[in-house]
């Protein structure tokens, strides 16, 4: 069965860095974009970053641009999110997901387009 397992979350201070990982098993996702979302308490799940199936294109929500970097290693079926200069407003549960549109080359990613989800990893940034 397909599993996505996130790791790397934790409690850090403002300005610190974290690197999240999402390892997929059960099938290969080299033909699909991978996406990171996050959900803060009382808020809807929101898009954070995405990387195209080829890894050649990356997309970010405005609030993390320049601070977060998404990458993938298809050989390991793993996607990463390097988060630098963390802010208290980055506090949330972070989820990785697989966009269900094979060979999708667009720049819009939504919860409803994702077929598989990880369980989430908590990121807490203290001020």
PDB file of C-alpha atoms in Angstrom:
ATOM      1  CA  UNK A   1       0.000   0.000   0.000  1.00  0.00           C
ATOM      2  CA  UNK A   2       1.088   3.568  -0.583  1.00  0.00           C
ATOM      3  CA  UNK A   3       2.586   5.429   2.349  1.00  0.00           C
ATOM      4  CA  UNK A   4       4.017   8.895   2.727  1.00  0.00           C
ATOM      5  CA  UNK A   5       5.978   9.438   5.915  1.00  0.00           C
ATOM      6  CA  UNK A   6       7.079  12.904   6.949  1.00  0.00           C
ATOM      7  CA  UNK A   7       9.873  13.584   9.397  1.00  0.00           C
ATOM      8  CA  UNK A   8      12.039  16.437  10.596  1.00  0.00           C
ATOM      9  CA  UNK A   9       9.542  18.613  12.414  1.00  0.00           C
ATOM     10  CA  UNK A  10      10.169  20.022  15.854  1.00  0.00           C
ATOM     11  CA  UNK A  11      10.290  23.006  18.174  1.00  0.00           C
ATOM     12  CA  UNK A  12      12.706  25.750  17.177  1.00  0.00           C
ATOM     13  CA  UNK A  13      13.265  29.425  17.801  1.00  0.00           C
ATOM     14  CA  UNK A  14      12.581  32.183  15.334  1.00  0.00           C
ATOM     15  CA  UNK A  15      15.404  32.422  12.814  1.00  0.00           C
ATOM     16  CA  UNK A  16      16.318  28.741  13.059  1.00  0.00           C
ATOM     17  CA  UNK A  17      16.156  26.161  10.293  1.00  0.00           C
ATOM     18  CA  UNK A  18      14.498  22.780   9.831  1.00  0.00           C
ATOM     19  CA  UNK A  19      14.565  20.256   7.037  1.00  0.00           C
ATOM     20  CA  UNK A  20      11.466  18.193   6.478  1.00  0.00           C
ATOM     21  CA  UNK A  21      11.578  14.918   4.594  1.00  0.00           C
ATOM     22  CA  UNK A  22       8.778  12.901   3.043  1.00  0.00           C
ATOM     23  CA  UNK A  23       9.546   9.345   2.042  1.00  0.00           C
ATOM     24  CA  UNK A  24       7.110   7.518  -0.194  1.00  0.00           C
ATOM     25  CA  UNK A  25       6.733   3.783  -0.409  1.00  0.00           C
ATOM     26  CA  UNK A  26       4.424   1.376  -2.177  1.00  0.00           C
ATOM     27  CA  UNK A  27       4.864   2.913  -5.609  1.00  0.00           C
ATOM     28  CA  UNK A  28       7.065   5.376  -7.418  1.00  0.00           C
ATOM     29  CA  UNK A  29       5.970   8.993  -7.875  1.00  0.00           C
ATOM     30  CA  UNK A  30       8.586  10.149 -10.352  1.00  0.00           C
ATOM     31  CA  UNK A  31       5.823  11.131 -12.824  1.00  0.00           C
ATOM     32  CA  UNK A  32       3.943  13.302 -10.342  1.00  0.00           C
ATOM     33  CA  UNK A  33       4.458  16.664  -8.729  1.00  0.00           C
ATOM     34  CA  UNK A  34       5.020  16.602  -4.991  1.00  0.00           C
ATOM     35  CA  UNK A  35       3.494  19.221  -2.755  1.00  0.00           C
ATOM     36  CA  UNK A  36       3.879  20.516   0.792  1.00  0.00           C
ATOM     37  CA  UNK A  37       0.868  21.965   2.581  1.00  0.00           C
ATOM     38  CA  UNK A  38       0.509  23.196   6.136  1.00  0.00           C
ATOM     39  CA  UNK A  39      -2.326  23.679   8.553  1.00  0.00           C
ATOM     40  CA  UNK A  40      -2.263  25.933  11.577  1.00  0.00           C
ATOM     41  CA  UNK A  41      -4.790  25.541  14.415  1.00  0.00           C
ATOM     42  CA  UNK A  42      -8.172  26.891  13.419  1.00  0.00           C
ATOM     43  CA  UNK A  43      -7.129  27.510   9.832  1.00  0.00           C
ATOM     44  CA  UNK A  44      -7.588  25.741   6.548  1.00  0.00           C
ATOM     45  CA  UNK A  45      -4.854  23.659   5.018  1.00  0.00           C
ATOM     46  CA  UNK A  46      -2.777  25.894   2.750  1.00  0.00           C
ATOM     47  CA  UNK A  47      -0.317  25.390  -0.062  1.00  0.00           C
ATOM     48  CA  UNK A  48       3.338  25.940   0.837  1.00  0.00           C
ATOM     49  CA  UNK A  49       5.521  24.613  -1.983  1.00  0.00           C
ATOM     50  CA  UNK A  50       5.518  22.231  -4.916  1.00  0.00           C
ATOM     51  CA  UNK A  51       8.039  20.635  -7.210  1.00  0.00           C
ATOM     52  CA  UNK A  52       7.286  19.347 -10.682  1.00  0.00           C
ATOM     53  CA  UNK A  53       7.555  15.686 -11.563  1.00  0.00           C
ATOM     54  CA  UNK A  54      10.907  16.320 -13.280  1.00  0.00           C
ATOM     55  CA  UNK A  55      12.225  18.484 -10.471  1.00  0.00           C
ATOM     56  CA  UNK A  56      12.949  21.280 -12.905  1.00  0.00           C
ATOM     57  CA  UNK A  57      10.284  23.665 -11.605  1.00  0.00           C
ATOM     58  CA  UNK A  58       9.429  24.774  -8.092  1.00  0.00           C
ATOM     59  CA  UNK A  59       6.619  26.904  -6.734  1.00  0.00           C
ATOM     60  CA  UNK A  60       6.130  28.651  -3.425  1.00  0.00           C
ATOM     61  CA  UNK A  61       3.496  30.591  -1.616  1.00  0.00           C
ATOM     62  CA  UNK A  62       4.543  34.209  -1.257  1.00  0.00           C
ATOM     63  CA  UNK A  63       5.087  34.090   2.498  1.00  0.00           C
ATOM     64  CA  UNK A  64       7.850  31.471   2.278  1.00  0.00           C
ATOM     65  CA  UNK A  65       9.536  32.510  -0.945  1.00  0.00           C
ATOM     66  CA  UNK A  66      13.244  33.077  -0.395  1.00  0.00           C
ATOM     67  CA  UNK A  67      13.204  31.174   2.911  1.00  0.00           C
ATOM     68  CA  UNK A  68      11.991  27.678   1.960  1.00  0.00           C
ATOM     69  CA  UNK A  69      13.405  25.361  -0.685  1.00  0.00           C
ATOM     70  CA  UNK A  70      11.679  22.257  -1.998  1.00  0.00           C
ATOM     71  CA  UNK A  71      13.640  19.469  -3.649  1.00  0.00           C
ATOM     72  CA  UNK A  72      13.205  15.835  -4.563  1.00  0.00           C
ATOM     73  CA  UNK A  73      15.267  12.742  -5.128  1.00  0.00           C
ATOM     74  CA  UNK A  74      13.301  10.415  -7.366  1.00  0.00           C
ATOM     75  CA  UNK A  75      15.772   7.594  -6.868  1.00  0.00           C
ATOM     76  CA  UNK A  76      14.814   7.643  -3.184  1.00  0.00           C
ATOM     77  CA  UNK A  77      11.155   8.529  -3.800  1.00  0.00           C
ATOM     78  CA  UNK A  78      11.680  11.367  -1.325  1.00  0.00           C
ATOM     79  CA  UNK A  79      10.813  15.054  -1.260  1.00  0.00           C
ATOM     80  CA  UNK A  80      12.361  17.611   1.057  1.00  0.00           C
ATOM     81  CA  UNK A  81      11.483  21.036   2.406  1.00  0.00           C
ATOM     82  CA  UNK A  82      14.387  23.090   3.682  1.00  0.00           C
ATOM     83  CA  UNK A  83      13.011  25.843   5.895  1.00  0.00           C
ATOM     84  CA  UNK A  84      15.299  28.712   6.859  1.00  0.00           C
ATOM     85  CA  UNK A  85      14.695  31.905   8.822  1.00  0.00           C
ATOM     86  CA  UNK A  86      11.658  30.385  10.426  1.00  0.00           C
ATOM     87  CA  UNK A  87       9.015  32.696  11.870  1.00  0.00           C
ATOM     88  CA  UNK A  88       6.334  32.073  14.519  1.00  0.00           C
ATOM     89  CA  UNK A  89       3.726  32.317  11.771  1.00  0.00           C
ATOM     90  CA  UNK A  90       5.266  29.226  10.151  1.00  0.00           C
ATOM     91  CA  UNK A  91       3.966  27.174  13.078  1.00  0.00           C
ATOM     92  CA  UNK A  92       1.698  24.450  11.708  1.00  0.00           C
ATOM     93  CA  UNK A  93       1.395  20.790  10.904  1.00  0.00           C
ATOM     94  CA  UNK A  94       3.176  20.216   7.610  1.00  0.00           C
ATOM     95  CA  UNK A  95       1.864  17.606   5.171  1.00  0.00           C
ATOM     96  CA  UNK A  96       3.406  16.229   2.022  1.00  0.00           C
ATOM     97  CA  UNK A  97       1.159  15.077  -0.772  1.00  0.00           C
ATOM     98  CA  UNK A  98       1.239  13.658  -4.276  1.00  0.00           C
ATOM     99  CA  UNK A  99      -0.518  15.671  -6.959  1.00  0.00           C
ATOM    100  CA  UNK A 100      -2.667  13.219  -8.882  1.00  0.00           C
ATOM    101  CA  UNK A 101      -2.188  14.793 -12.313  1.00  0.00           C
ATOM    102  CA  UNK A 102       0.458  12.770 -14.133  1.00  0.00           C
ATOM    103  CA  UNK A 103       3.136  14.880 -15.824  1.00  0.00           C
ATOM    104  CA  UNK A 104       1.350  18.045 -14.645  1.00  0.00           C
ATOM    105  CA  UNK A 105       3.326  21.097 -15.715  1.00  0.00           C
ATOM    106  CA  UNK A 106       1.156  23.865 -14.312  1.00  0.00           C
ATOM    107  CA  UNK A 107       1.705  26.096 -11.328  1.00  0.00           C
ATOM    108  CA  UNK A 108      -1.533  25.689  -9.381  1.00  0.00           C
ATOM    109  CA  UNK A 109      -1.809  23.108  -6.646  1.00  0.00           C
ATOM    110  CA  UNK A 110      -4.783  22.418  -4.434  1.00  0.00           C
ATOM    111  CA  UNK A 111      -5.778  19.984  -1.723  1.00  0.00           C
ATOM    112  CA  UNK A 112      -8.424  18.423  -3.936  1.00  0.00           C
ATOM    113  CA  UNK A 113      -5.865  17.592  -6.655  1.00  0.00           C
ATOM    114  CA  UNK A 114      -3.764  15.437  -4.322  1.00  0.00           C
ATOM    115  CA  UNK A 115      -4.285  11.703  -4.126  1.00  0.00           C
ATOM    116  CA  UNK A 116      -1.971  10.633  -1.332  1.00  0.00           C
ATOM    117  CA  UNK A 117      -1.077  12.323   1.941  1.00  0.00           C
ATOM    118  CA  UNK A 118       1.351  11.862   4.761  1.00  0.00           C
ATOM    119  CA  UNK A 119       0.327  11.934   8.390  1.00  0.00           C
ATOM    120  CA  UNK A 120       1.867  15.337   9.007  1.00  0.00           C
ATOM    121  CA  UNK A 121       4.745  16.611  11.103  1.00  0.00           C
ATOM    122  CA  UNK A 122       4.467  19.418  13.646  1.00  0.00           C
ATOM    123  CA  UNK A 123       6.622  22.511  13.254  1.00  0.00           C
ATOM    124  CA  UNK A 124       6.550  24.965  16.139  1.00  0.00           C
ATOM    125  CA  UNK A 125       8.487  28.218  15.999  1.00  0.00           C
ATOM    126  CA  UNK A 126       8.803  30.203  19.194  1.00  0.00           C
ATOM    127  CA  UNK A 127       9.453  33.931  19.246  1.00  0.00           C
TER     128      UNK A 127
END
